[in-house]
Amino acid sequence: MSTRDRLLAACSALVVVCGTALAESPNLGRVASPEEIAPWDISIGPDGAGLPPGSGTAKQGEAVYLAKCLACHGEKGAGKPNDQLVGGQGTLVPGQVPVRTVGSFWPYATTVFDYVRRAMPLNDSKSLTDDETYAVVAYILHLNGVIGENDAINAQTLPAVRMPNRDGFVRFSREK
């Protein structure tokens, strides 16, 4: 038997052994059920599609912020130890040190809601009710001068909020 034939026989044996091993896998994993997927299928689009019922004002959101956000984002969203949420408008231009906050960087208020509901508070994500989330978002928008203290934020009003940097982004397409 030539070296080439021996190599071919060894590769064939290896394929048979691997195929047998895969057929005897521990069968880990399974298809998630719709009930398991539903709590994670909560994306909110820039147009507000997917926003839940509920509402809140900045005044209501201040209490939620003080109880659940202050330790990470500081008084009135000034930052420390984590991200600054307020200020920075006008710093995203050449020659300035950019300060990326909700008021300076986020193009859509609806995605602020999505992020807060999905990821905050950091050590207990997804624990805010929809009303608490609307209220905290209203408070952050108010601190950034985007809405008034008593403006009600809900599924109808949030998509209409015009963020200061909405036109500061350019569309990117992988197709040329």
Coordinates of N, CA and C in Angstrom, one line a residue:
M1 N 0.9 -1.2 0.0 CA 0.0 0.0 0.0 C 0.9 1.2 0.0
S2 N 0.6 2.2 -0.9 CA 1.4 3.4 -1.0 C 1.1 4.3 0.2
T3 N 2.0 5.3 0.4 CA 1.8 6.3 1.4 C 0.5 7.1 1.2
R4 N 0.2 7.4 -0.1 CA -1.0 8.1 -0.4 C -2.2 7.3 0.0
D5 N -2.2 6.0 -0.3 CA -3.4 5.1 0.0 C -3.5 5.0 1.5
R6 N -2.4 4.9 2.3 CA -2.4 4.9 3.7 C -3.1 6.1 4.3
L7 N -2.6 7.3 3.8 CA -3.2 8.6 4.2 C -4.7 8.7 3.9
L8 N -5.1 8.2 2.7 CA -6.5 8.2 2.4 C -7.3 7.3 3.3
A9 N -6.8 6.2 3.6 CA -7.4 5.2 4.6 C -7.5 5.8 5.9
A10 N -6.5 6.5 6.4 CA -6.5 7.1 7.7 C -7.5 8.2 7.8
C11 N -7.6 9.1 6.7 CA -8.6 10.1 6.7 C -10.0 9.6 6.7
S12 N -10.2 8.5 5.9 CA -11.6 7.9 5.9 C -12.0 7.3 7.3
A13 N -11.0 6.7 7.9 CA -11.3 6.2 9.3 C -11.6 7.3 10.2
L14 N -10.9 8.4 10.1 CA -11.1 9.6 11.0 C -12.5 10.2 10.7
V15 N -13.0 10.2 9.5 CA -14.3 10.7 9.2 C -15.4 9.8 9.8
V16 N -15.2 8.5 9.7 CA -16.1 7.6 10.3 C -16.2 7.7 11.8
V17 N -15.0 7.9 12.5 CA -14.9 8.0 13.9 C -15.6 9.3 14.4
C18 N -15.3 10.4 13.6 CA -15.9 11.7 14.0 C -17.5 11.7 13.8
G19 N -17.9 11.1 12.7 CA -19.3 11.0 12.5 C -20.0 10.2 13.6
T20 N -19.4 9.1 14.0 CA -20.0 8.3 15.1 C -20.0 9.1 16.4
A21 N -18.9 9.9 16.6 CA -18.8 10.7 17.9 C -19.9 11.8 17.9
L22 N -20.1 12.4 16.7 CA -21.1 13.4 16.6 C -22.5 12.9 16.8
A23 N -22.8 11.7 16.3 CA -24.1 11.0 16.4 C -24.3 10.7 17.9
E24 N -23.3 10.5 18.7 CA -23.4 10.2 20.1 C -23.2 11.4 21.0
S25 N -23.5 12.6 20.5 CA -23.3 13.9 21.2 C -24.2 13.9 22.4
P26 N -23.9 14.7 23.4 CA -24.7 14.8 24.6 C -26.1 15.5 24.4
N27 N -26.3 15.9 23.1 CA -27.6 16.6 22.8 C -27.9 17.8 23.7
L28 N -26.9 18.6 23.9 CA -27.1 19.8 24.7 C -27.9 20.8 23.9
G29 N -28.7 21.6 24.6 CA -29.4 22.7 24.0 C -30.8 22.2 23.5
R30 N -31.7 23.2 23.3 CA -33.0 22.9 22.7 C -33.5 24.2 22.1
V31 N -34.6 24.1 21.4 CA -35.2 25.2 20.8 C -36.0 26.0 21.9
A32 N -35.7 27.3 22.0 CA -36.5 28.1 23.1 C -37.9 28.2 22.7
S33 N -38.8 28.1 23.7 CA -40.2 28.2 23.5 C -40.6 29.7 23.3
P34 N -41.8 30.0 22.7 CA -42.2 31.3 22.5 C -42.3 32.1 23.9
E35 N -42.7 31.3 24.9 CA -42.8 31.9 26.3 C -41.5 32.4 26.8
E36 N -40.4 31.6 26.5 CA -39.1 32.0 26.9 C -38.5 33.2 26.1
I37 N -38.9 33.3 24.9 CA -38.4 34.3 24.0 C -39.1 35.7 24.3
A38 N -40.4 35.6 24.6 CA -41.2 36.9 24.8 C -40.5 37.9 25.7
P39 N -40.0 37.6 26.9 CA -39.4 38.6 27.7 C -38.2 39.3 27.1
W40 N -37.5 38.6 26.1 CA -36.3 39.2 25.5 C -36.7 39.9 24.2
D41 N -37.9 39.7 23.6 CA -38.3 40.3 22.4 C -38.9 41.6 22.6
I42 N -38.2 42.6 23.1 CA -38.7 43.9 23.5 C -38.1 45.1 22.8
S43 N -37.6 44.9 21.6 CA -36.9 46.0 20.9 C -37.9 47.1 20.5
I44 N -37.4 48.3 20.7 CA -38.2 49.5 20.3 C -37.5 50.2 19.2
G45 N -38.2 50.4 18.1 CA -37.6 51.0 16.9 C -37.5 52.5 17.1
P46 N -36.7 53.2 16.2 CA -36.7 54.7 16.3 C -38.1 55.3 16.1
D47 N -39.0 54.7 15.4 CA -40.3 55.2 15.2 C -41.2 54.9 16.3
G48 N -40.8 54.2 17.3 CA -41.6 53.9 18.5 C -42.3 52.6 18.4
A49 N -42.2 51.9 17.3 CA -42.8 50.6 17.2 C -42.4 49.7 18.3
G50 N -43.4 49.1 19.0 CA -43.1 48.2 20.1 C -43.1 48.9 21.5
L51 N -43.4 50.2 21.5 CA -43.5 50.8 22.8 C -44.7 50.3 23.6
P52 N -44.6 50.0 24.8 CA -45.7 49.4 25.6 C -46.6 50.5 26.1
P53 N -47.8 50.1 26.6 CA -48.7 51.0 27.3 C -48.0 51.6 28.6
G54 N -48.4 52.7 29.0 CA -47.9 53.3 30.2 C -47.5 54.8 30.0
S55 N -47.0 55.4 31.0 CA -46.6 56.8 30.8 C -45.9 57.3 32.1
G56 N -45.2 58.4 32.0 CA -44.5 59.0 33.1 C -44.1 60.4 32.8
T57 N -43.8 61.2 33.8 CA -43.3 62.6 33.7 C -42.0 62.7 34.3
A58 N -41.3 63.8 34.0 CA -40.0 64.0 34.7 C -40.1 64.1 36.2
K59 N -41.2 64.7 36.6 CA -41.4 64.8 38.1 C -41.5 63.5 38.7
Q60 N -42.2 62.5 38.1 CA -42.3 61.2 38.6 C -41.0 60.4 38.5
G61 N -40.3 60.7 37.4 CA -39.0 60.0 37.1 C -37.9 60.4 38.1
E62 N -38.0 61.6 38.6 CA -36.9 62.0 39.6 C -36.9 61.1 40.8
A63 N -38.0 60.7 41.3 CA -38.0 59.7 42.4 C -37.4 58.4 42.1
V64 N -37.8 57.9 40.9 CA -37.2 56.6 40.4 C -35.7 56.7 40.2
Y65 N -35.3 57.8 39.6 CA -33.9 58.1 39.4 C -33.1 58.1 40.7
L66 N -33.6 58.8 41.7 CA -32.9 58.9 42.9 C -32.8 57.6 43.6
A67 N -33.8 56.7 43.5 CA -33.8 55.4 44.1 C -32.9 54.4 43.4
K68 N -32.9 54.5 42.0 CA -32.3 53.4 41.3 C -31.2 53.8 40.3
C69 N -30.9 55.1 40.1 CA -29.9 55.5 39.1 C -28.8 56.3 39.7
L70 N -29.1 57.1 40.8 CA -28.2 58.0 41.3 C -26.8 57.5 41.6
A71 N -26.7 56.3 42.2 CA -25.5 55.7 42.6 C -24.5 55.6 41.5
C72 N -25.0 55.3 40.3 CA -24.1 55.1 39.1 C -23.9 56.4 38.3
H73 N -25.0 57.2 38.2 CA -24.9 58.3 37.2 C -24.9 59.7 37.9
G74 N -24.8 59.7 39.2 CA -24.6 60.9 39.9 C -25.9 61.8 40.0
E75 N -25.8 62.8 40.8 CA -26.9 63.8 40.9 C -27.2 64.4 39.6
K76 N -28.5 64.4 39.2 CA -29.0 65.0 38.0 C -28.2 64.6 36.8
G77 N -27.8 63.3 36.8 CA -27.2 62.7 35.6 C -25.8 63.3 35.2
A78 N -25.1 63.8 36.2 CA -23.9 64.5 35.9 C -22.7 63.5 35.8
G79 N -23.0 62.2 36.0 CA -21.9 61.2 35.8 C -21.2 60.8 37.1
K80 N -20.5 59.7 37.0 CA -19.7 59.2 38.1 C -20.5 58.3 39.1
P81 N -20.1 57.1 39.2 CA -18.9 56.5 38.6 C -19.1 56.1 37.2
N82 N -20.4 56.1 36.7 CA -20.6 55.6 35.3 C -20.9 56.8 34.4
D83 N -21.5 56.5 33.3 CA -21.7 57.5 32.2 C -22.4 58.8 32.7
Q84 N -22.0 59.9 32.2 CA -22.7 61.2 32.3 C -23.9 61.1 31.3
L85 N -25.1 61.5 31.8 CA -26.3 61.4 31.0 C -26.7 62.8 30.5
V86 N -26.2 63.8 31.1 CA -26.7 65.2 30.8 C -25.6 66.1 30.3
G87 N -26.0 67.0 29.4 CA -25.0 68.0 28.9 C -24.4 67.5 27.6
G88 N -23.3 68.2 27.3 CA -22.5 67.8 26.1 C -23.0 68.3 24.8
Q89 N -24.2 69.0 24.8 CA -24.7 69.5 23.5 C -23.7 70.5 22.9
G90 N -23.4 70.3 21.6 CA -22.5 71.1 20.9 C -21.0 70.7 21.0
T91 N -20.8 69.6 21.6 CA -19.4 69.1 21.8 C -19.0 68.1 20.7
L92 N -19.9 67.7 19.9 CA -19.6 66.7 18.8 C -19.2 67.4 17.5
V93 N -18.4 68.3 17.6 CA -17.9 69.0 16.5 C -16.4 69.0 16.5
P94 N -15.8 69.2 15.3 CA -14.3 69.2 15.3 C -13.7 70.3 16.2
G95 N -12.7 70.0 16.9 CA -12.0 70.9 17.8 C -12.6 70.9 19.2
Q96 N -13.6 70.1 19.4 CA -14.2 70.0 20.8 C -13.9 68.6 21.3
V97 N -13.8 68.4 22.6 CA -13.7 67.1 23.2 C -15.1 66.6 23.3
P98 N -15.5 65.5 22.6 CA -16.9 65.1 22.6 C -17.3 64.6 24.0
V99 N -18.5 65.1 24.4 CA -19.1 64.6 25.6 C -20.4 63.9 25.2
R100 N -20.4 62.6 25.2 CA -21.5 61.8 24.7 C -22.5 61.5 25.8
T101 N -23.6 62.2 25.7 CA -24.7 62.0 26.7 C -25.9 61.7 25.9
V102 N -27.0 61.5 26.7 CA -28.3 61.3 26.0 C -28.7 62.5 25.2
G103 N -28.4 63.7 25.8 CA -28.8 65.0 25.1 C -27.9 65.3 24.0
S104 N -26.7 64.8 23.9 CA -25.8 65.3 22.9 C -25.6 64.2 21.8
F105 N -25.9 63.0 22.1 CA -25.5 61.9 21.2 C -26.6 61.1 20.6
W106 N -27.7 60.9 21.4 CA -28.7 59.9 21.0 C -29.7 60.6 20.0
P107 N -29.8 60.0 18.8 CA -30.7 60.6 17.8 C -32.2 60.4 18.1
Y108 N -32.6 59.4 18.8 CA -34.0 59.1 19.0 C -34.3 58.8 20.5
A109 N -35.3 59.5 21.0 CA -35.7 59.3 22.4 C -36.3 57.9 22.6
T110 N -36.8 57.3 21.6 CA -37.4 55.9 21.7 C -36.3 54.9 22.0
T111 N -35.1 55.1 21.5 CA -34.1 54.1 21.8 C -33.5 54.3 23.2
V112 N -33.7 55.5 23.7 CA -33.3 55.7 25.1 C -34.2 54.8 26.0
F113 N -35.5 54.8 25.7 CA -36.5 54.0 26.4 C -36.0 52.5 26.3
D114 N -35.7 52.1 25.0 CA -35.3 50.7 24.8 C -34.1 50.3 25.7
Y115 N -33.1 51.2 25.7 CA -31.9 50.9 26.4 C -32.2 50.8 27.9
V116 N -32.9 51.8 28.4 CA -33.2 51.9 29.9 C -34.0 50.6 30.3
R117 N -35.0 50.3 29.5 CA -35.8 49.2 29.9 C -35.0 47.8 29.8
R118 N -34.2 47.7 28.8 CA -33.4 46.5 28.6 C -32.2 46.3 29.6
A119 N -31.6 47.4 29.9 CA -30.3 47.3 30.6 C -30.2 48.0 32.0
M120 N -31.1 48.7 32.4 CA -31.0 49.5 33.7 C -32.0 49.0 34.7
P121 N -31.7 49.2 36.0 CA -30.4 49.5 36.5 C -29.4 48.4 36.3
L122 N -28.2 48.8 36.3 CA -27.1 47.9 35.8 C -27.1 46.5 36.6
N123 N -27.3 46.6 37.9 CA -27.3 45.3 38.7 C -28.6 44.7 38.8
D124 N -29.6 45.2 38.2 CA -31.0 44.6 38.2 C -31.7 44.9 36.9
S125 N -31.1 44.6 35.8 CA -31.7 45.0 34.5 C -33.1 44.4 34.3
K126 N -33.9 45.1 33.6 CA -35.3 44.7 33.3 C -36.2 44.7 34.5
S127 N -35.8 45.4 35.6 CA -36.6 45.4 36.8 C -37.6 46.6 36.8
L128 N -37.3 47.6 36.0 CA -38.2 48.7 36.0 C -39.6 48.4 35.3
T129 N -40.7 48.9 35.9 CA -41.9 48.8 35.2 C -41.9 49.7 34.0
D130 N -42.9 49.5 33.1 CA -43.0 50.4 32.0 C -43.2 51.8 32.4
D131 N -44.1 52.0 33.4 CA -44.3 53.4 33.9 C -43.0 54.0 34.5
E132 N -42.3 53.2 35.2 CA -41.0 53.7 35.8 C -40.0 54.0 34.7
T133 N -40.0 53.2 33.6 CA -39.1 53.5 32.5 C -39.5 54.8 31.8
Y134 N -40.8 54.9 31.5 CA -41.2 56.2 30.9 C -40.8 57.4 31.7
A135 N -41.0 57.2 33.0 CA -40.7 58.4 33.9 C -39.2 58.7 34.0
V136 N -38.4 57.7 34.1 CA -36.9 57.9 34.1 C -36.5 58.5 32.8
V137 N -37.0 58.0 31.7 CA -36.6 58.6 30.4 C -37.1 60.1 30.4
A138 N -38.3 60.3 30.8 CA -38.8 61.7 30.9 C -37.8 62.6 31.7
Y139 N -37.4 62.1 32.9 CA -36.5 62.9 33.8 C -35.2 63.2 33.1
I140 N -34.6 62.2 32.4 CA -33.4 62.4 31.7 C -33.5 63.4 30.5
L141 N -34.6 63.2 29.8 CA -34.9 64.2 28.7 C -35.1 65.6 29.3
H142 N -35.8 65.7 30.4 CA -36.0 67.0 31.0 C -34.7 67.6 31.5
L143 N -33.8 66.8 32.1 CA -32.5 67.3 32.5 C -31.7 67.8 31.4
N144 N -31.9 67.2 30.2 CA -31.2 67.7 29.0 C -31.9 68.8 28.3
G145 N -32.9 69.3 28.8 CA -33.6 70.4 28.2 C -34.5 70.1 27.0
V146 N -34.8 68.8 26.8 CA -35.5 68.3 25.7 C -37.0 68.4 25.9
I147 N -37.5 68.2 27.1 CA -38.9 68.3 27.4 C -39.1 69.0 28.7
G148 N -40.4 69.4 28.9 CA -40.7 70.1 30.2 C -40.9 69.1 31.3
E149 N -40.9 69.6 32.5 CA -41.0 68.8 33.7 C -42.3 68.1 33.8
N150 N -43.4 68.7 33.3 CA -44.7 68.0 33.4 C -45.2 67.4 32.1
D151 N -44.3 67.3 31.1 CA -44.7 66.7 29.8 C -44.9 65.2 30.1
A152 N -46.0 64.6 29.7 CA -46.2 63.2 29.8 C -45.5 62.5 28.6
I153 N -44.8 61.5 29.0 CA -44.1 60.6 28.0 C -44.8 59.3 27.9
N154 N -45.2 58.9 26.7 CA -45.9 57.6 26.5 C -45.7 57.1 25.1
A155 N -46.3 56.1 24.7 CA -46.1 55.5 23.4 C -46.5 56.5 22.2
Q156 N -47.4 57.4 22.5 CA -47.7 58.4 21.5 C -46.8 59.6 21.5
T157 N -46.4 60.1 22.6 CA -45.6 61.3 22.7 C -44.1 61.1 22.5
L158 N -43.6 59.9 23.0 CA -42.1 59.7 22.9 C -41.6 59.7 21.5
P159 N -42.2 59.0 20.5 CA -41.7 59.1 19.2 C -41.7 60.5 18.6
A160 N -42.5 61.4 19.1 CA -42.5 62.8 18.6 C -41.4 63.7 19.2
V161 N -40.7 63.2 20.2 CA -39.7 64.0 20.8 C -38.5 64.1 19.8
R162 N -38.1 65.3 19.6 CA -37.0 65.6 18.7 C -35.7 65.8 19.5
M163 N -34.8 64.9 19.3 CA -33.5 64.9 20.1 C -32.6 65.9 19.4
P164 N -31.8 66.6 20.2 CA -30.9 67.7 19.7 C -30.0 67.2 18.6
N165 N -29.5 65.9 18.6 CA -28.6 65.4 17.6 C -29.2 64.5 16.6
R166 N -30.5 64.6 16.4 CA -31.2 63.7 15.4 C -30.5 63.8 14.0
D167 N -30.2 64.9 13.6 CA -29.6 65.1 12.3 C -28.1 65.0 12.3
G168 N -27.5 64.6 13.4 CA -26.0 64.6 13.5 C -25.4 63.3 13.0
F169 N -26.2 62.4 12.5 CA -25.7 61.1 12.0 C -25.9 61.0 10.5
V170 N -25.0 60.2 9.9 CA -25.2 59.9 8.5 C -25.5 58.5 8.3
R171 N -26.3 58.2 7.3 CA -26.7 56.8 7.0 C -25.5 56.1 6.4
F172 N -25.4 54.8 6.8 CA -24.3 54.0 6.3 C -24.9 52.8 5.6
S173 N -24.4 52.5 4.5 CA -24.9 51.4 3.7 C -23.7 50.5 3.3
R174 N -23.8 49.2 3.5 CA -22.7 48.4 3.1 C -22.7 48.2 1.6
E175 N -23.8 48.5 0.9 CA -23.9 48.4 -0.5 C -23.4 49.7 -1.1
K176 N -22.7 49.6 -2.2 CA -22.2 50.8 -2.9 C -22.7 50.9 -4.3

